[in-house]
Coordinates of C-alpha atoms and ligand atoms in Angstrom, one line a residue:
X1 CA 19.0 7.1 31.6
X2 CA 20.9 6.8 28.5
X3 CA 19.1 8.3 25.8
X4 CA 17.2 6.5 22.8
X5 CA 18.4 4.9 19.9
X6 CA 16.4 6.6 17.0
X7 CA 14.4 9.8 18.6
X8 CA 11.6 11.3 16.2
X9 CA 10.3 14.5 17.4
X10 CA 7.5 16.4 16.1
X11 CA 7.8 15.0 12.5
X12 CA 5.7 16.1 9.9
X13 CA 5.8 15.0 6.1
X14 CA 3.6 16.7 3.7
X15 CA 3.5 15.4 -0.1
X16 CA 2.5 18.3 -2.7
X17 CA -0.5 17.7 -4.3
X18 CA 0.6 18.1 -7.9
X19 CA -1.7 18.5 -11.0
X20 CA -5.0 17.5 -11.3
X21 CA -6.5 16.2 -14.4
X22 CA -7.1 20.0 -16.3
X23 CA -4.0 22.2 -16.4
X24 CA -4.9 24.6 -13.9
X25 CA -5.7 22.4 -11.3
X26 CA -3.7 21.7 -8.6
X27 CA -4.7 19.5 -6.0
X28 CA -4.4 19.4 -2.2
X29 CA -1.4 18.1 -0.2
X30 CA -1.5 15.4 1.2
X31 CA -0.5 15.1 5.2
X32 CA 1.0 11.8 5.5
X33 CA 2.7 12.2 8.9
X34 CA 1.7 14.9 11.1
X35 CA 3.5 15.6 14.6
X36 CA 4.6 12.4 15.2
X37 CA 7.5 11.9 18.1
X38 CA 8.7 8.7 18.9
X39 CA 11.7 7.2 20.6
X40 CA 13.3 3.4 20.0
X41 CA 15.9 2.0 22.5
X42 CA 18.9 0.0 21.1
X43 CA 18.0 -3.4 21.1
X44 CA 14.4 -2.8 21.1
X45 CA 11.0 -3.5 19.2
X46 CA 8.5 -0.8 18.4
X47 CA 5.7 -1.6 16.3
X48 CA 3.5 0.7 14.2
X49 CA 0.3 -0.7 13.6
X50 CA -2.3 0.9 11.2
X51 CA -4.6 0.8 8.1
X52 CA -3.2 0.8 4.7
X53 CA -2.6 4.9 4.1
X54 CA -2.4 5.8 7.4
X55 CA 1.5 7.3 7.1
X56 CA 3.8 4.0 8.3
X57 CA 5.9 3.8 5.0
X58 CA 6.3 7.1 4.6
X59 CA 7.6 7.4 8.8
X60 CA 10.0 4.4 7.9
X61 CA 11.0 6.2 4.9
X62 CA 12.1 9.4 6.6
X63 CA 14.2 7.4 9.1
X64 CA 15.7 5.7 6.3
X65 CA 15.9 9.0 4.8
X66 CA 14.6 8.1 1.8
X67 CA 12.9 11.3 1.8
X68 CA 13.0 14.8 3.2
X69 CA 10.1 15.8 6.4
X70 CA 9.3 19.3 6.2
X71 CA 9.5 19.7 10.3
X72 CA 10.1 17.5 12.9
X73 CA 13.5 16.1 13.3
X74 CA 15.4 12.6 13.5
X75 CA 18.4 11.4 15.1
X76 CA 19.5 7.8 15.3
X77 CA 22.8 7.5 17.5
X78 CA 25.1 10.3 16.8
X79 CA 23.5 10.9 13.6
X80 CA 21.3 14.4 12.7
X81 CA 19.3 12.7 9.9
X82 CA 16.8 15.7 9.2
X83 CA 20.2 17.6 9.2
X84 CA 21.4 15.7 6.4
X85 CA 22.2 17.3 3.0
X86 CA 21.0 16.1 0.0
X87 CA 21.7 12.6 0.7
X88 CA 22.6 10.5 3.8
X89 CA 26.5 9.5 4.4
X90 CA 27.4 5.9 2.9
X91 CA 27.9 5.7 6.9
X92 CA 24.1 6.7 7.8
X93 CA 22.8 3.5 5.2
X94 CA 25.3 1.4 7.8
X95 CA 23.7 2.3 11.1
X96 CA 20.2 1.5 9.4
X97 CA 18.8 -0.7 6.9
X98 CA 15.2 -1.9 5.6
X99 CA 13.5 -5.0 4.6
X100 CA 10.3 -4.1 2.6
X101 CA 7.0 -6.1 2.5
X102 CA 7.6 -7.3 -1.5
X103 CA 10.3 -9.7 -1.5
X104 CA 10.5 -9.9 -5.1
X105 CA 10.4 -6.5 -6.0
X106 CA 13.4 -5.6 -3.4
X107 CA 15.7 -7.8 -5.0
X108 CA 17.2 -7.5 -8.2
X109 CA 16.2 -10.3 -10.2
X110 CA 19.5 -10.0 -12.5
X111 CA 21.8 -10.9 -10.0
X112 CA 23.0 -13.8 -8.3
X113 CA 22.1 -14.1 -4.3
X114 CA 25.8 -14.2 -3.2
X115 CA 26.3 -11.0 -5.5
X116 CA 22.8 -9.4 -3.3
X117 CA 24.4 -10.1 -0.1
X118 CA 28.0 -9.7 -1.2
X119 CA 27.4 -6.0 -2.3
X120 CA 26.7 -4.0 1.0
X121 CA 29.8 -6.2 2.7
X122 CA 32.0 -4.7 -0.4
X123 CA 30.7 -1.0 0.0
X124 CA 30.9 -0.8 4.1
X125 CA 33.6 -2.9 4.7
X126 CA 35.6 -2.9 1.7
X127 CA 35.4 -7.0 1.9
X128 CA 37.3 -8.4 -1.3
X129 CA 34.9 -10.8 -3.2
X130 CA 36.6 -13.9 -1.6
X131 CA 36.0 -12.5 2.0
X132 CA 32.3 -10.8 0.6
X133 CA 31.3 -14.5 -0.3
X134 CA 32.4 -16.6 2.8
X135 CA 30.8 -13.7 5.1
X136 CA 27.7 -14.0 2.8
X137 CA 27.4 -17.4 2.8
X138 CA 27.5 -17.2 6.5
X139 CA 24.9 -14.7 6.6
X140 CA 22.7 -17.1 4.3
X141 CA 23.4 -20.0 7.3
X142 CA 22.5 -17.4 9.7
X143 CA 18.9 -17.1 8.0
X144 CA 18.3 -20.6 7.3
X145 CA 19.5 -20.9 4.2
X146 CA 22.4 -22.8 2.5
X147 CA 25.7 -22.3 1.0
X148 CA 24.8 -23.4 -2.1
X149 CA 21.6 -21.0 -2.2
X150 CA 24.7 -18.1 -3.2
X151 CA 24.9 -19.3 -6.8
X152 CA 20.9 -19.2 -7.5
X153 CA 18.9 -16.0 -8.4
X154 CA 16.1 -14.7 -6.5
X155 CA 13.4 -16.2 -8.8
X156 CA 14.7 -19.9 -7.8
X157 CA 13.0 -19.0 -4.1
X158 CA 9.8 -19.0 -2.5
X159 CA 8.1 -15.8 -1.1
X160 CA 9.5 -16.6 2.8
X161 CA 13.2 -17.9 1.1
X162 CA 13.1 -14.3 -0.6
X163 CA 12.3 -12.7 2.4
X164 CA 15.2 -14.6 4.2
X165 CA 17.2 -13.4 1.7
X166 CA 16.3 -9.6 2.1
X167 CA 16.9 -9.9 5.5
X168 CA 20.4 -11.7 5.1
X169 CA 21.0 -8.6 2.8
X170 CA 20.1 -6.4 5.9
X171 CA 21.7 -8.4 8.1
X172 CA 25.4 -7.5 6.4
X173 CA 26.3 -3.6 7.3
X174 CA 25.5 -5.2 11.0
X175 CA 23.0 -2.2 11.5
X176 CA 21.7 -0.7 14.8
X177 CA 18.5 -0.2 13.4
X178 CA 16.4 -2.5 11.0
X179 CA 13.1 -0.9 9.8
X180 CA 10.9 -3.9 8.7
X181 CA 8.3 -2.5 6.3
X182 CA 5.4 -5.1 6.8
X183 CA 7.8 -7.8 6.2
X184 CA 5.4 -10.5 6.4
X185 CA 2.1 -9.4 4.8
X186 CA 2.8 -11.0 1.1
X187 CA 3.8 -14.5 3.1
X188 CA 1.3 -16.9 4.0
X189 CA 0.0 -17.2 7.6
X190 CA 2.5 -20.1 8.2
X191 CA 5.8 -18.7 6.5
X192 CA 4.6 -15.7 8.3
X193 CA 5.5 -17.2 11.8
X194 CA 8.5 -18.6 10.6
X195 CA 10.1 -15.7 9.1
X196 CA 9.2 -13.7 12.6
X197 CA 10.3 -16.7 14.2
X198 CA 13.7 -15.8 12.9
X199 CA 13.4 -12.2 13.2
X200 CA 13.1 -12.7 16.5
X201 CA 16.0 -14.7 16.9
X202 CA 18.4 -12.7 14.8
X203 CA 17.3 -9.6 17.4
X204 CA 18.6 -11.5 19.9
X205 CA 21.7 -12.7 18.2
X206 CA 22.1 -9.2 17.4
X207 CA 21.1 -7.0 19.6
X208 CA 19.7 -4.8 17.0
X209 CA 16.6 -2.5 17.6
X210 CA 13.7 -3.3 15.0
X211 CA 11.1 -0.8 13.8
X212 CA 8.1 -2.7 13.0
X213 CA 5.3 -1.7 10.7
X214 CA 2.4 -3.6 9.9
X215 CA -1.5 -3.4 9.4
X216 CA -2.4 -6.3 11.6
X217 CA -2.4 -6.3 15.6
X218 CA -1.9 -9.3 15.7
X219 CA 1.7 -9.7 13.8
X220 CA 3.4 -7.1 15.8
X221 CA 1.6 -8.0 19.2
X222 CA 4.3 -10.4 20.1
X223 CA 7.0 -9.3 18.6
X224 CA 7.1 -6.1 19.6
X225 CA 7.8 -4.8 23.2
X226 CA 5.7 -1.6 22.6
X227 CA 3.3 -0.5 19.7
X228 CA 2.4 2.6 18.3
X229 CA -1.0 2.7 16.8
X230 CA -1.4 4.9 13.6
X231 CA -4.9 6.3 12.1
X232 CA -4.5 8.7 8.8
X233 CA -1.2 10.8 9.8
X234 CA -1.4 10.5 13.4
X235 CA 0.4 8.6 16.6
X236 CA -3.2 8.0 18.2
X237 CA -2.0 5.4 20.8
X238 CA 1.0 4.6 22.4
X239 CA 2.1 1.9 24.7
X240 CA 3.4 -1.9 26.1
X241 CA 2.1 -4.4 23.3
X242 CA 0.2 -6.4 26.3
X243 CA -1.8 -2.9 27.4
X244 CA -2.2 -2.0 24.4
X245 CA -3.8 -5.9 23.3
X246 CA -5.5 -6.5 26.5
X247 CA -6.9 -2.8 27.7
X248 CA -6.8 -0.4 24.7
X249 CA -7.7 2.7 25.2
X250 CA -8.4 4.6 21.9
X251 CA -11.8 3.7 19.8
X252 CA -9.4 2.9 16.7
X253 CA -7.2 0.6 18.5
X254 CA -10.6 -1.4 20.0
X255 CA -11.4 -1.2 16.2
X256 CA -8.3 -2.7 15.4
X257 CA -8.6 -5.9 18.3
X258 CA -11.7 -6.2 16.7
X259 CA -10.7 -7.2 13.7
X260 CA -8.2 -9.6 14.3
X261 CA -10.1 -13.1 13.7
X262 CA -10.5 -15.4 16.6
X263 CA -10.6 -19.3 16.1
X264 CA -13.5 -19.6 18.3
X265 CA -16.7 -19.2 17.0
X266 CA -18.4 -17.5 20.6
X267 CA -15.8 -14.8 20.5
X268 CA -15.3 -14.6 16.8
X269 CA -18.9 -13.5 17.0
X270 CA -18.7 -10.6 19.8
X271 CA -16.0 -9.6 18.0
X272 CA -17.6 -9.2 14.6
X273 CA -20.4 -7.6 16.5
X274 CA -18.3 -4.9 18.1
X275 CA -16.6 -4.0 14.4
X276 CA -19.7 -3.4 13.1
X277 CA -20.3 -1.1 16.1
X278 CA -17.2 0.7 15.8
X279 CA -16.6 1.0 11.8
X280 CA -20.2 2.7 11.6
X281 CA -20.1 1.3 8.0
X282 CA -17.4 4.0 7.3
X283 CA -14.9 2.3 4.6
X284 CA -11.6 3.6 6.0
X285 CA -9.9 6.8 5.8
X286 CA -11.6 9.0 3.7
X287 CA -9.9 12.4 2.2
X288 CA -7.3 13.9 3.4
X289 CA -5.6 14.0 6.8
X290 CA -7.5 16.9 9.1
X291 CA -5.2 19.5 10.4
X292 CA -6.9 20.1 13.2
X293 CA -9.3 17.7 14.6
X294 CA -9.2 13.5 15.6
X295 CA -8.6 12.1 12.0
X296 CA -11.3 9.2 13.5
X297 CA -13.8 11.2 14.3
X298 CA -15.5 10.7 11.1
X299 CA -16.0 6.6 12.2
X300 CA -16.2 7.4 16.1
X301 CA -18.9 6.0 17.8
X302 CA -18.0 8.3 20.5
X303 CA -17.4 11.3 18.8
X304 CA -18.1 14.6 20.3
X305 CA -18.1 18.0 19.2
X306 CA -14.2 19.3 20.4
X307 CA -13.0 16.5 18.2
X308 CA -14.2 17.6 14.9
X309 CA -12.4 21.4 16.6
X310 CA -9.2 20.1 17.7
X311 CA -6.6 17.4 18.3
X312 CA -5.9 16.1 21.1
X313 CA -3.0 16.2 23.6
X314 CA -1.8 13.1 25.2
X315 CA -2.9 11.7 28.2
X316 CA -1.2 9.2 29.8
X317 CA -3.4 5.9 30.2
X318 CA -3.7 4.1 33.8
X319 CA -1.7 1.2 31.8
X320 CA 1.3 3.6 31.5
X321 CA 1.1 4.0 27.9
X322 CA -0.2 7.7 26.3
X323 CA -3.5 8.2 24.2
X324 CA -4.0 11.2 22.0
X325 CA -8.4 11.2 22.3
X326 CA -10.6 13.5 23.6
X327 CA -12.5 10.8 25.6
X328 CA -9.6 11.4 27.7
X329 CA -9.2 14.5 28.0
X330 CA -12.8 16.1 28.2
X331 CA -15.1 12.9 27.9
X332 CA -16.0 10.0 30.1
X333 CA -12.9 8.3 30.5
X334 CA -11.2 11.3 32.4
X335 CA -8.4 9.6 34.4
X336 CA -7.3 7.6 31.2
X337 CA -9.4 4.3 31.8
X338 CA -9.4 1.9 28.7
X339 CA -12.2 2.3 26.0
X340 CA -13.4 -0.9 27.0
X341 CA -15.0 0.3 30.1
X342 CA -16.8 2.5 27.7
X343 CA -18.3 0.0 25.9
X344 CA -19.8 -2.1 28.9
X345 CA -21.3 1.6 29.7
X346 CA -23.6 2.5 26.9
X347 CA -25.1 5.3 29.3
X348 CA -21.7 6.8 28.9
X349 CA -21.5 6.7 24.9
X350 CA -25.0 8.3 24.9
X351 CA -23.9 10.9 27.1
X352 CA -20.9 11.9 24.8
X353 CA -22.5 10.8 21.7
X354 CA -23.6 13.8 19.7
X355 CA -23.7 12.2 16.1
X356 CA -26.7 10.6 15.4
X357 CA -24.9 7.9 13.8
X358 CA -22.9 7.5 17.1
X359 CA -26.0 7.2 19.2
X360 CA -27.2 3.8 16.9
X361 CA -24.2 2.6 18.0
Ligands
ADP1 N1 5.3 9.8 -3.0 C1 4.1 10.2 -2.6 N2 3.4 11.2 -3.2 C2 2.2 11.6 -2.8 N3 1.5 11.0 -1.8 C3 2.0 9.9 -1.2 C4 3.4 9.5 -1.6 N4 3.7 8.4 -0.7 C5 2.6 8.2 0.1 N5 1.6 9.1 -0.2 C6 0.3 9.3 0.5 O1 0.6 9.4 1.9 C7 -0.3 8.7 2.6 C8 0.3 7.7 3.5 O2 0.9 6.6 2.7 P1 1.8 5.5 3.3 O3 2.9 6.1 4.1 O4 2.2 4.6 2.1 O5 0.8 4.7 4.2 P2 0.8 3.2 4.8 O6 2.2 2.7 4.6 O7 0.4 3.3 6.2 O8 -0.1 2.4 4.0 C9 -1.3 8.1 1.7 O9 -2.4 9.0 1.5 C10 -0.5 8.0 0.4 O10 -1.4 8.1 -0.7
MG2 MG1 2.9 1.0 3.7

């Protein structure tokens, strides 16, 4: 077996706290990725789903090595990323490039598209502007745009045009890697499917592998071959996006199926139902990331004493995929059985339930 594209192992990024408000305050760090390992074949589609906070753009940002993890390491082909110096080789911002979320903050407004597109083929491949523009106006075909889009600015487009754009942008240093920063969330729902649509497409024109990060299930359930699900610093499930969808087996990834809408009324209803089971009228992530417990216990239903003590280590599910929950480890679903079962077994909750909360649940 050949080994992985991009292989994260153990990563952990901590932001200092800074000041506080008085001059001798200094407030807590903040854990934004915490022992995180995960692997990315060439040519393939992981996506990272997960709240808003939870730790995706700051993952994506140390692969990009926009920033520096303070253990953990990163390699992506024959590069040592975490072993990087101060900054990563012009080479390294070849093998790898990003399309963010905001398509009109990512692109300078002051210059001309061909110029946006034009500028990468100029640094990696030392293109002369005649050779930069035809390969750039091929690029702009190869995203559904025109020729004649080269000579506009970025202003002239819509949000999905801009985000074709970005992508064209991405698309020049031929990268191995492309980490999509929730590329779609600012579109609406139909540009959405287009612009994946041709995501899609280009990865398999391409070949290249695409990290995809994104708050909703539902936008990286079929594009992705296998999802990582992400609660406040932590990898807490990991597995084929169709085991993951269809028999999840951590609480937060149920919570997360639960809160993608469903056109039909019947189900729309169980599944607003089970939400308000599962959320516990907890409002997201509070604080800061736990060191050592389940980050969800707070919003649990199942919660149980060992995971306000500890973490969890992975177990791997009967799907094939790997939790990290004690459920799994110590609680009912010994054997790695998906949290589903759980629910239909409300005998089982209030035998692991030792929250009072949990047991309204
Ligand atoms: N530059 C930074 N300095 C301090 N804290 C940060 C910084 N960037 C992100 N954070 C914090 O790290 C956590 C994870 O943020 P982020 O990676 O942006 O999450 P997500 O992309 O999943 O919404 C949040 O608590 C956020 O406030
Ligand atoms: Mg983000």
């Amino acid at each position: 077996m050949s080994a992985p594209l991009l292989d994260i192992d153990d990563l952990t990024i901590v932001f200092g706290g800074g000041r506080g408000a008085l001059p001798w305050q200094k407030l807590p760090d903040v854990r934004a990725v915490q022992h995180v390992s995960l692997q990315i074949d060439a040519g393939d589609t992981l996506g990272l789903v997960g709240e808003s906070g939870s730790g995706k753009t700051t993952l994506g940002r140390a692969v990009l090595r926009f920033l520096r993890p303070q253990s953990g390491s990163i390699r992506l082909g024959d590069f040592d990323v975490t072993g990087f110096g101060r900054g990563a080789p012009v080479e390294y911002r070849k093998v790898v490039q990003v399309v963010f979320q905001d398509p009109v903050g990512s692109l300078n407004p002051s210059m001309l598209v061909g110029s946006i597109i034009a500028e990468p083929l100029r640094i990696h491949f030392g293109m002369d502007s005649a050779a930069a523009r035809e390969r750039a106006a091929e690029l702009l075909t190869q995203v559904g745009l025109q020729r004649h889009h080269l000579t506009r600015y970025p202003h002239e487009f819509s949000g999905g045009q801009r985000q074709r754009i970005a992508v064209a942008r991405a698309l020049a240093t031929e990268p191995d890697l492309l980490v999509l920063d929730e590329p779609v969330s600012a579109l609406d729902v139909s540009t959405q499917s287009q612009v994946i649509n041709l995501l899609e497409r280009l990865q398999r024109e391409t070949g290249m592998a695409y990290l995809f990060i994104a708050h909703d299930l539902a936008v990286v359930r079929h594009t992705c071959r296998r999802i990582a699900v992400m609660y406040h610093s932590r990898i807490v499930e990991l597995g084929e996006s169709d085991d993951i969808c269809e028999r999840p087996a951590h609480p937060y990834t149920d919570l997360l199926l639960a809160s993608i809408p469903d056109p039909d009324p019947a189900v729309q209803h169980v599944k607003s139902q089970r939400r308000r089971e599962l959320a516990q009228g907890v409002a997201g992530a509070s604080g800061r990331a736990p060191i050592d417990s389940c980050p969800f216990a707070e919003r649990c239903p199942h919660a149980m004493d060992v995971c306000r003590e500890s973490f969890p280590e992975p177990v791997a599910t009967s799907t094939g995929g790997t939790v990290w929950c004690h459920l799994h480890t110590s609680g009912p679903m010994l054997g790695g059985r998906p949290v589903s079962e759980l629910a239909t077994r409300p005998e089982a909750c209030q035998a692991v339930s030792t929250s009072p909360s949990a047991a309204d649940g």
